CSV table of C-alpha atoms in Angstrom, one decimal:
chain,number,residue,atom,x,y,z
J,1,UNK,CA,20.0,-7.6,-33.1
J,2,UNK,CA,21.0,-10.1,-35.8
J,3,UNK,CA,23.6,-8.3,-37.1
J,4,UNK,CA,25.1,-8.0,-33.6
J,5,UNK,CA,24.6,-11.5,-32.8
J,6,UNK,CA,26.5,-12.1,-36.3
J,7,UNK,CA,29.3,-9.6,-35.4
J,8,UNK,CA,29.8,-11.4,-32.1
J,9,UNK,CA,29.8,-15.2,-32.6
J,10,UNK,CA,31.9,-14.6,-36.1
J,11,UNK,CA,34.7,-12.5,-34.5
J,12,UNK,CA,35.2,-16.5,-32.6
J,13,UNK,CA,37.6,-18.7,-34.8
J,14,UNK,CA,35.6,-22.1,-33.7
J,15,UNK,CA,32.1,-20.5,-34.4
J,16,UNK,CA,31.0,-19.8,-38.1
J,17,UNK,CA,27.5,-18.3,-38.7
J,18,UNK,CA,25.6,-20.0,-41.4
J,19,UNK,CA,23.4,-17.4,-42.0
J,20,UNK,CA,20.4,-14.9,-39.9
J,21,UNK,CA,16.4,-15.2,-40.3
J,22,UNK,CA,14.0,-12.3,-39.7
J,23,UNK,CA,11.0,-14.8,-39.1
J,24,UNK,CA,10.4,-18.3,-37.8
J,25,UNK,CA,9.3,-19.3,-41.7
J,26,UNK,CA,12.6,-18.3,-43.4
J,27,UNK,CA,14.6,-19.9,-40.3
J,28,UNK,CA,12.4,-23.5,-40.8
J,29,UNK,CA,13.8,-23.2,-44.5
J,30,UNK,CA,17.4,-22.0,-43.6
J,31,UNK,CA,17.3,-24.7,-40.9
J,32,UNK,CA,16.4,-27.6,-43.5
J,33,UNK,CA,19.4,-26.3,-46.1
J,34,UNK,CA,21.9,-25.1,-44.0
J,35,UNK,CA,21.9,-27.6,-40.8
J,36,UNK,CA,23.7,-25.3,-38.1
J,37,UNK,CA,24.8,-27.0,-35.0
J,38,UNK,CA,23.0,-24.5,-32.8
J,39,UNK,CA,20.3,-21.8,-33.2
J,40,UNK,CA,20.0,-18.5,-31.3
J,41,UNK,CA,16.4,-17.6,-31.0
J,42,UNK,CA,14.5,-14.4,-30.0
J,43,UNK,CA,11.3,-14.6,-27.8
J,44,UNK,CA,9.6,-11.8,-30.1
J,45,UNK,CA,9.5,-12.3,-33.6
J,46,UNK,CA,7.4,-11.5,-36.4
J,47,UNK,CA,4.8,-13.8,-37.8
J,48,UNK,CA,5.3,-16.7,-35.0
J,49,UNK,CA,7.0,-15.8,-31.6
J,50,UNK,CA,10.1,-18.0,-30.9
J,51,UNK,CA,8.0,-19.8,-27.9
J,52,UNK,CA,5.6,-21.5,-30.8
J,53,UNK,CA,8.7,-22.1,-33.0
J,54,UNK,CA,10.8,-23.1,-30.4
J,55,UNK,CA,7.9,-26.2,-29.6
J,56,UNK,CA,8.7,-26.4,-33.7
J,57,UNK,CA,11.7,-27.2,-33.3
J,58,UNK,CA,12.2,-29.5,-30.5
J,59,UNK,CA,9.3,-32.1,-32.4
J,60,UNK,CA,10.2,-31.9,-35.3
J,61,UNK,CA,13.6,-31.3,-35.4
J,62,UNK,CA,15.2,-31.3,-32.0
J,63,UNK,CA,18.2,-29.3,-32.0
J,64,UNK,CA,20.1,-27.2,-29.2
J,65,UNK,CA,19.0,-23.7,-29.1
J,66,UNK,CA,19.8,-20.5,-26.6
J,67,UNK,CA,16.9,-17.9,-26.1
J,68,UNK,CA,17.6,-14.3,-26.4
J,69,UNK,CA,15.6,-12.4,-23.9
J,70,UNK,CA,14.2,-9.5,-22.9
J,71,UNK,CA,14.8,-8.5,-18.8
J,72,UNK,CA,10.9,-8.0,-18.6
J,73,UNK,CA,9.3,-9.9,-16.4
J,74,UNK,CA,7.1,-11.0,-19.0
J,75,UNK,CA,10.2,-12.1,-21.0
J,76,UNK,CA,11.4,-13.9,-18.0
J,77,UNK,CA,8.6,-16.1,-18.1
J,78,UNK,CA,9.1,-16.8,-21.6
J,79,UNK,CA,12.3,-17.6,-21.2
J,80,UNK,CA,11.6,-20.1,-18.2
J,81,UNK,CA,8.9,-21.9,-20.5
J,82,UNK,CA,11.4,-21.9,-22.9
J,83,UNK,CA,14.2,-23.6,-20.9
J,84,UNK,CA,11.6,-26.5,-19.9
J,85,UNK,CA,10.6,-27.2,-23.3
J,86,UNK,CA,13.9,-27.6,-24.0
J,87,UNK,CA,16.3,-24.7,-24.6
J,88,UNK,CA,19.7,-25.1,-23.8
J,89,UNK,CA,20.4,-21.9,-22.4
J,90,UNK,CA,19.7,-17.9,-22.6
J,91,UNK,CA,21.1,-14.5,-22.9
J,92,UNK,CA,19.2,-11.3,-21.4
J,93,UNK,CA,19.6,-8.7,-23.7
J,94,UNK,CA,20.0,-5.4,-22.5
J,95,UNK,CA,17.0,-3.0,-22.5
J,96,UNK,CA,18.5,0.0,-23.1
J,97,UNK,CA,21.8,0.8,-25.7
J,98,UNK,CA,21.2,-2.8,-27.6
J,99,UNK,CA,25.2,-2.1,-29.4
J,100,UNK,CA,26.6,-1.4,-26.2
J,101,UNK,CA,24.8,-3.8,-23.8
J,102,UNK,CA,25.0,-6.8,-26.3
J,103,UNK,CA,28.6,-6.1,-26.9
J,104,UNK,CA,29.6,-6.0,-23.1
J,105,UNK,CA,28.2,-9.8,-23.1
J,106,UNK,CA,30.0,-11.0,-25.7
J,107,UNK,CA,31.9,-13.5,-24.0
J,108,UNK,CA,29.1,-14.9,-22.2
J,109,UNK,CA,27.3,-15.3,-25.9
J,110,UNK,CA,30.2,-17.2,-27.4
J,111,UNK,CA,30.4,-19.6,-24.5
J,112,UNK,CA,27.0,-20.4,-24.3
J,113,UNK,CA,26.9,-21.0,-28.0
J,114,UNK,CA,29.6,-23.0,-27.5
J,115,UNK,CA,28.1,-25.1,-24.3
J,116,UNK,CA,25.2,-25.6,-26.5
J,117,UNK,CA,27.0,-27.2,-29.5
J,118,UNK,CA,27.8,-30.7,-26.4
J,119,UNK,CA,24.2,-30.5,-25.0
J,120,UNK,CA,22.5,-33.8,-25.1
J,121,UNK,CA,18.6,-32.5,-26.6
J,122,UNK,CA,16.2,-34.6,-26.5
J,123,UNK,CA,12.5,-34.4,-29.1
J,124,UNK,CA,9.4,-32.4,-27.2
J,125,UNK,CA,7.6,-36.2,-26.6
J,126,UNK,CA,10.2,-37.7,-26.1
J,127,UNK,CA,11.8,-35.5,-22.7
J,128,UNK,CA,11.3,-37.0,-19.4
J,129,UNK,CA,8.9,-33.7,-17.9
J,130,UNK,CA,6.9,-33.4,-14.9
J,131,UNK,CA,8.5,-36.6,-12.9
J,132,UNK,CA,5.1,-37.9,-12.3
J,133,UNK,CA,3.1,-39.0,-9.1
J,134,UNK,CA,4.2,-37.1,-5.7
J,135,UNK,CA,5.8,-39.0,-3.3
J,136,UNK,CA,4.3,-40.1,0.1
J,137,UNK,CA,5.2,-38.3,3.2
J,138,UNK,CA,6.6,-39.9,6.1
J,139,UNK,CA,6.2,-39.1,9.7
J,140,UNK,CA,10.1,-38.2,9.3
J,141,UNK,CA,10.2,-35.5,7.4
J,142,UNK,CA,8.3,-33.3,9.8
J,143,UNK,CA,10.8,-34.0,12.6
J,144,UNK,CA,13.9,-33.8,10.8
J,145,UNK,CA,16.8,-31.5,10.8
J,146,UNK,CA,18.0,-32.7,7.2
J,147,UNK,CA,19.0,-29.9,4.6
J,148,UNK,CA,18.7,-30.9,0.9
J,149,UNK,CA,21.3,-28.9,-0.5
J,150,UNK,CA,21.2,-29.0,-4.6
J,151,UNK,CA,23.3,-27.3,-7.3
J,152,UNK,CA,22.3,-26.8,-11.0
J,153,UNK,CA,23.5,-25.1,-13.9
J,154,UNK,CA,23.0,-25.8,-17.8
J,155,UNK,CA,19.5,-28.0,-18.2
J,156,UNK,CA,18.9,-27.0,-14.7
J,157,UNK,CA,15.7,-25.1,-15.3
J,158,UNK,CA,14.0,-28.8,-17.1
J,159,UNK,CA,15.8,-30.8,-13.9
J,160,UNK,CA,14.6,-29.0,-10.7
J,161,UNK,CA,10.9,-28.6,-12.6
J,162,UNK,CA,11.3,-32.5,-12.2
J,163,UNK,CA,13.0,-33.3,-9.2
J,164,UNK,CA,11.3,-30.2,-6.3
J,165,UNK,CA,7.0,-30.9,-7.6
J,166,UNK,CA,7.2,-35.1,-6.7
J,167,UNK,CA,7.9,-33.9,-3.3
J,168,UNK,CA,5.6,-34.5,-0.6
J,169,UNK,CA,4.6,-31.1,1.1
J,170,UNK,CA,6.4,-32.2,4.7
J,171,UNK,CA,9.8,-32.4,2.6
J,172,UNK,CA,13.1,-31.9,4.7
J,173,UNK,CA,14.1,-28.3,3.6
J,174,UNK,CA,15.7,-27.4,0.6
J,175,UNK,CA,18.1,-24.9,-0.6
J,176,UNK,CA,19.1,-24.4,-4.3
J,177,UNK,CA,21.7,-22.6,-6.4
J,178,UNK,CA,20.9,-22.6,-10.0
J,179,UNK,CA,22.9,-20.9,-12.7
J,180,UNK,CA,20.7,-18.2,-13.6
J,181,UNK,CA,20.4,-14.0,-14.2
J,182,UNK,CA,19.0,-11.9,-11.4
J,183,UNK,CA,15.8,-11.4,-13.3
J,184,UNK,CA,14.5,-14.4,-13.6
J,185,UNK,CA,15.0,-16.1,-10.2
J,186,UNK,CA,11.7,-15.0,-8.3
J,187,UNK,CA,9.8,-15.4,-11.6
J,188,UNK,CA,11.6,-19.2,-11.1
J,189,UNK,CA,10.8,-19.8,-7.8
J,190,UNK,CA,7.0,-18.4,-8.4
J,191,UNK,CA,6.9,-21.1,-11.4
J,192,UNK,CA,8.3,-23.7,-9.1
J,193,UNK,CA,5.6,-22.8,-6.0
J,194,UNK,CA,2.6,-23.4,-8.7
J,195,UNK,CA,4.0,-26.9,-9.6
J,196,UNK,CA,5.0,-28.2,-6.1
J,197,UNK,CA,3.4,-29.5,-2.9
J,198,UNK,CA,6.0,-27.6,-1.2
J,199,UNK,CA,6.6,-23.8,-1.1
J,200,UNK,CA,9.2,-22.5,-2.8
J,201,UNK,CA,11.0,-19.0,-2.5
J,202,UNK,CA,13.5,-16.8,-4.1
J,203,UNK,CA,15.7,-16.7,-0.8
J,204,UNK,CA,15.8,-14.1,1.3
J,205,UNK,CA,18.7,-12.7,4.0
J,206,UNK,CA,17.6,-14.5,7.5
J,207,UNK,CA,14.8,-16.4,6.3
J,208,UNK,CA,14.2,-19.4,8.1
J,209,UNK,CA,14.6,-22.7,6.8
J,210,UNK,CA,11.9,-25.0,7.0
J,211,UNK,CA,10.7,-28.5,6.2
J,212,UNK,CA,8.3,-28.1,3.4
J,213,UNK,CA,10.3,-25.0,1.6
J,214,UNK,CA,12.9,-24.4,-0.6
J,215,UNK,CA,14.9,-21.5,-1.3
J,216,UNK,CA,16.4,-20.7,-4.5
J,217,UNK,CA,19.7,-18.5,-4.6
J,218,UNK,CA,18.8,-15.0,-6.2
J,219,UNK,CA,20.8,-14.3,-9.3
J,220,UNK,CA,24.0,-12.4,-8.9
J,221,UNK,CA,24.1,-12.9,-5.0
J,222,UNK,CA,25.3,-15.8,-3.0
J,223,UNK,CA,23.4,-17.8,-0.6
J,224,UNK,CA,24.2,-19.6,2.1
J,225,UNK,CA,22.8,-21.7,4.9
J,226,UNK,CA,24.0,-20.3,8.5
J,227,UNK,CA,22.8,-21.1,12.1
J,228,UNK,CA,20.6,-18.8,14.2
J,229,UNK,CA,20.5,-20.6,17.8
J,230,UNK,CA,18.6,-24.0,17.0
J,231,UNK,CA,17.5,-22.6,13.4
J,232,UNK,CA,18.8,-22.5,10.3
J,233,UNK,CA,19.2,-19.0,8.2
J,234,UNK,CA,19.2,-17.9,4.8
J,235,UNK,CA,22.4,-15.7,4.8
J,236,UNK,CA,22.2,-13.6,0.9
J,237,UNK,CA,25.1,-11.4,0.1
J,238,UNK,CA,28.4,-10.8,-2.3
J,239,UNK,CA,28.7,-10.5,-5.9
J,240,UNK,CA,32.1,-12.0,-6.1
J,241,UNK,CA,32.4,-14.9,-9.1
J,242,UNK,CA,33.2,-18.1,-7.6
J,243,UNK,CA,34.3,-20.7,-9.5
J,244,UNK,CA,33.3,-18.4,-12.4
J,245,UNK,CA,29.7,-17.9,-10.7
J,246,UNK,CA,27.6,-15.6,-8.8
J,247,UNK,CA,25.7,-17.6,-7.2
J,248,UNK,CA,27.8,-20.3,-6.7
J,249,UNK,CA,27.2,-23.6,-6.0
J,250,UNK,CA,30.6,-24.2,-4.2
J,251,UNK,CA,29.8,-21.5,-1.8
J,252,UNK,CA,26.6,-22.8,-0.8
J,253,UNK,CA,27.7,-26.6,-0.9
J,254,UNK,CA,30.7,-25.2,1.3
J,255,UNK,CA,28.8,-23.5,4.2
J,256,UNK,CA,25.9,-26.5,4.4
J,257,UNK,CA,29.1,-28.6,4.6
J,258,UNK,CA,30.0,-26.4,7.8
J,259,UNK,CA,26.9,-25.6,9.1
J,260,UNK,CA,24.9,-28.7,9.0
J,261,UNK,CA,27.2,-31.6,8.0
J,262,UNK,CA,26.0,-35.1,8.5
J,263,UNK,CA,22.8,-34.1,8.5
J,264,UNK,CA,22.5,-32.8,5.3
J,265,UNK,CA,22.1,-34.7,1.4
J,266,UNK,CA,24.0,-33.0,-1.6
J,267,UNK,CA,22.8,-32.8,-5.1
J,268,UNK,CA,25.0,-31.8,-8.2
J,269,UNK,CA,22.8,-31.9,-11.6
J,270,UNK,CA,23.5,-31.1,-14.9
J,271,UNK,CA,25.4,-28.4,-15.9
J,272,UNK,CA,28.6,-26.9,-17.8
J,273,UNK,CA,32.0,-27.1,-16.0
J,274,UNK,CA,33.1,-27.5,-12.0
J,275,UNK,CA,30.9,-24.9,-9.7
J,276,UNK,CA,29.7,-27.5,-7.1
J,277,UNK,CA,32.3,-30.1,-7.1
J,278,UNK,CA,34.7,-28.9,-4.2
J,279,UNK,CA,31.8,-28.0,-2.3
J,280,UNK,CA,30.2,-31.4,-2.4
J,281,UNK,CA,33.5,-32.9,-1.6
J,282,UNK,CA,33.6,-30.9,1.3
J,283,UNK,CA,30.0,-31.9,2.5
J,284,UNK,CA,30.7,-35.5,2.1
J,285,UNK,CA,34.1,-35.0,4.1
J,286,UNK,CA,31.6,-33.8,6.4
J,287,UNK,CA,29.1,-36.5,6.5
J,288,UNK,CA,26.8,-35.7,4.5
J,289,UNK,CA,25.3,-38.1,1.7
J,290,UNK,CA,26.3,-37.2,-1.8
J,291,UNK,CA,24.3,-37.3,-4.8
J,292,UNK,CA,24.9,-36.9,-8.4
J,293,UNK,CA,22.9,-37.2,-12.0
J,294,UNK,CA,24.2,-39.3,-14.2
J,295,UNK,CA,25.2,-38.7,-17.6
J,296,UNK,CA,22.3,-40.2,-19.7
J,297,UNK,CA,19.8,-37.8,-18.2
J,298,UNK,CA,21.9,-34.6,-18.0
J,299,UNK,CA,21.6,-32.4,-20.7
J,300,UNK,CA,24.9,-30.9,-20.1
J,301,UNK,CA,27.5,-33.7,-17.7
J,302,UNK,CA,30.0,-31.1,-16.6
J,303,UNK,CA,29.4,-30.8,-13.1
J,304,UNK,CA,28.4,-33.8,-12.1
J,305,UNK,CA,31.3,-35.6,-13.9
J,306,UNK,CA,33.9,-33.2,-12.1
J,307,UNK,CA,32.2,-34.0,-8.7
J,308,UNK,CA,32.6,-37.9,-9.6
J,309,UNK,CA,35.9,-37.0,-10.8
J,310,UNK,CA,37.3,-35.9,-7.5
J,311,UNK,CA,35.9,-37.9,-5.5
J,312,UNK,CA,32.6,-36.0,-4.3
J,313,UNK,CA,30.2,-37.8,-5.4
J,314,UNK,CA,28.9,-41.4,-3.5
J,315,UNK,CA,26.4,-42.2,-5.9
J,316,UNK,CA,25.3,-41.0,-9.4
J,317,UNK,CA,21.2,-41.7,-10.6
J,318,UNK,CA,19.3,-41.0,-13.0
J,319,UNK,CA,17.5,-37.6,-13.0
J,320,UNK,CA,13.9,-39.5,-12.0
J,321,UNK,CA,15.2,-41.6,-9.3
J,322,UNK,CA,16.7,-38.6,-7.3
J,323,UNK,CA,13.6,-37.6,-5.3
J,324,UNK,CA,12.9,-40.9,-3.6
J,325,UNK,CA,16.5,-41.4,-3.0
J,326,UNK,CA,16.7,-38.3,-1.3
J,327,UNK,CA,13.7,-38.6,0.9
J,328,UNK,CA,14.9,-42.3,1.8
J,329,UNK,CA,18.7,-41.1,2.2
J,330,UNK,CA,16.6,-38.6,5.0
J,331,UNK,CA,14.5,-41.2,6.7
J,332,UNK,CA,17.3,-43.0,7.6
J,333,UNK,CA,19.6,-40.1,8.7
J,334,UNK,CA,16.7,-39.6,11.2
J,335,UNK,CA,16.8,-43.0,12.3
J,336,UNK,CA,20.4,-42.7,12.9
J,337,UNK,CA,20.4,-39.4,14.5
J,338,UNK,CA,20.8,-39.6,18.5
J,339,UNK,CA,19.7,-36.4,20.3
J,340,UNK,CA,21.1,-35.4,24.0
C-alpha cells in the first residue's frame, strides 16, 4: 500500500513524497523531521490504529490529513469518525486487486492530496463540534411546506454533524447531497439519526418528504426532490458526473429550484470547487432564500465562494449561525405564504 501510494502521488510534478511510515511511532518522528504539507493515513495500522493517531495529530500537531479506507462497513465508520475529528478527506481502497484498484484511482488520490494541502485545519480542542443546545420548535414548522435543501463537499462530514443535531424534531424537511462514496452514505445517515432530534435517512426512490426528516443523497446516484400530487418525492437515479459529481449538488439544487421554489432555503457549505453554485443561483432566481458558509469556518471555501461569486448566494454566515437562520428564514416564509 505504501509503495503504491508513493508510486502514485510521485508520478505528480507538484507533489513530492517526503518519505512512508510502517507505524504511527516512526510517522510521529518522520512528521517532527521532515514537516510534510499533508499526510495520508491508514485506518489499520500496526502498534496504534490511525483513528488514535489521527486524535494525535490533530492536538498536538494539527495538520491536513486524507484517510485511506477500507469499503467495510466497519471501515466506513472509521472513516466517518475520522472526518469529524478532523480529516480532510478519504480514499476507499479497493478490496480486492490492491495494484489494480488503487491505480484506477489515481487521479482522485492526487487531487485530494492536493485539496488537502488549502484546507483550513483547525487543533482537536480547538474545532467548533457538536453546535451545542437544540433549538426550540415552533408551531411553524409542523405546518410548513418549506424544503431545506443543503449541499456539502470537502469538510462536509464535520459541518452537517453540526448544523442537522441543533435541530428541533418538527424541522421543515431536509434534503442533502454531500460529496461522499457509495459506501459510506447509510453508515452517514445512521451516524447522523443517533445525534439528531430529527430522523435522518439515506434517501430512497419515492420516499416521502417530511418535516422532521432528512434525506441524504446515496453515493454515486443523484437525488432529487419531485412532486407526487400535494407531496413531495425522493426521486434516486443516474450515475452521470455532474459538475464533476455523482451526486451532485447542482442537480438537486436545480430540481428543488423547479419543484418547490419560493418555498424552499438553500445551503452551500464548505467544499472543493463549483458543484452547487448554478443550482443555488437557479433557486434564488426562483424565490427561494439563499444561504452560504463563510470562509472563516469552512475548512475548504470552494463552493461557497463560487456561489457568492456568481451571484447565488444572499447571505454568507458562519457555520454555527446557519441552523437558527434557517428555521427563522422558514417561520417567516410561512407567515408570508397565502393558501387558496
Amino acid at each position: 500500500m505504501r509503495k503504491l501510494l508513493t508510486e502514485i502521488l510521485s508520478g505528480d510534478p507538484g507533489i513530492e513524497v517526503l518519505g512512508a511510515a510502517q507505524d504511527p511511532y516512526v510517522a510521529r518522528e518522520m512528521i517532527k523531521t521532515l514537516n510534510p504539507d499533508v499526510i495520508t493515513l491508514d485506518i489499520e495500522m500496526p502498534k496504534m490504529d490511525g483513528i488514535e493517531f489521527l486524535k494525535k495529530i490533530m492536538r498536538l500537531r494539527p495538520m491536513p490529513v486524507v484517510m485511506i479506507s477500507s469499503l467495510t462497513q466497519q471501515g466506513a465508520d472509521a472513516t466517518l469518525h475520522a472526518m469529524e475529528i478532523g480529516a480532510v478527506d478519504c480514499v476507499a481502497k479497493p478490496t480486492q486487486d490492491l495494484q489494480h484498484g488503487l491505480s484506477e484511482k489515481y487521479l482522485e488520490v492526487i487531487e485530494k492530496v492536493k485539496m488537502a494541502a488549502t484546507a483550513r485545519v483547525r487543533s482537536l480542542d480547538d474545532r467548533p463540534g457538536r453546535a451545542g443546545q437544540r433549538l426550540s420548535s415552533s408551531p411553524a414548522f409542523a405546518s410548513t411546506e418549506a424544503v431545506i435543501a443543503i449541499g456539502a463537499s470537502t469538510g462536509g462530514v464535520e459541518a452537517l454533524s453540526s448544523v442537522l443535531p441543533v435541530l428541533p424534531p418538527d424541522s421543515p424537511a431536509i434534503v442533502v447531497t454531500q460529496h461522499m462514496p457509495a459506501s459510506f452514505t447509510r453508515s452517514f445517515a445512521n451516524r447522523l439519526n443517533g445525534l439528531c432530534a430529527i430522523s435522518v435517512v439515506e434517501a430512497s426512490d419515492g420516499a416521502r418528504i417530511l418535516p422532521g426528516h432528512a434525506y441524504i443523497a446515496p453515493g454515486d446516484m443523484h437525488l432529487r426532490v419531485a412532486k407526487s400530487g400535494a407531496n413531495y418525492i425522493c426521486r434516486i437515479g443516474g450515475q452521470e458526473r455532474v459538475s464533476g459529481h455523482c451526486p451532485s449538488v447542482d442537480v438537486l439544487f436545480q430540481s428543488v429550484a423547479e419543484c418547490v421554489g419560493k418555498n424552499a432555503v438553500g445551503v452551500i457549505l464548505t467544499g472543493m470547487g463549483k458543484d452547487g453554485a448554478k443550482g443555488l443561483l437557479a433557486m434564488r432566481n426562483a424565490g427561494a432564500y439563499t444561504l452560504g458558509q463563510n470562509e472563516a469556518s469552512c475548512v475548504v471555501y470552494g463552493m461557497p465562494r463560487i456561489a457568492e461569486e456568481m451571484g447565488a448566494v444572499m447571505e454568507q454566515l458562519p457555520l454555527r449561525q446557519i441552523p437558527r437562520k434557517v428555521l427563522d428564514i422558514c417561520i417567516a416564509q410561512k407567515g408570508k405564504s397565502i393558501r387558496v
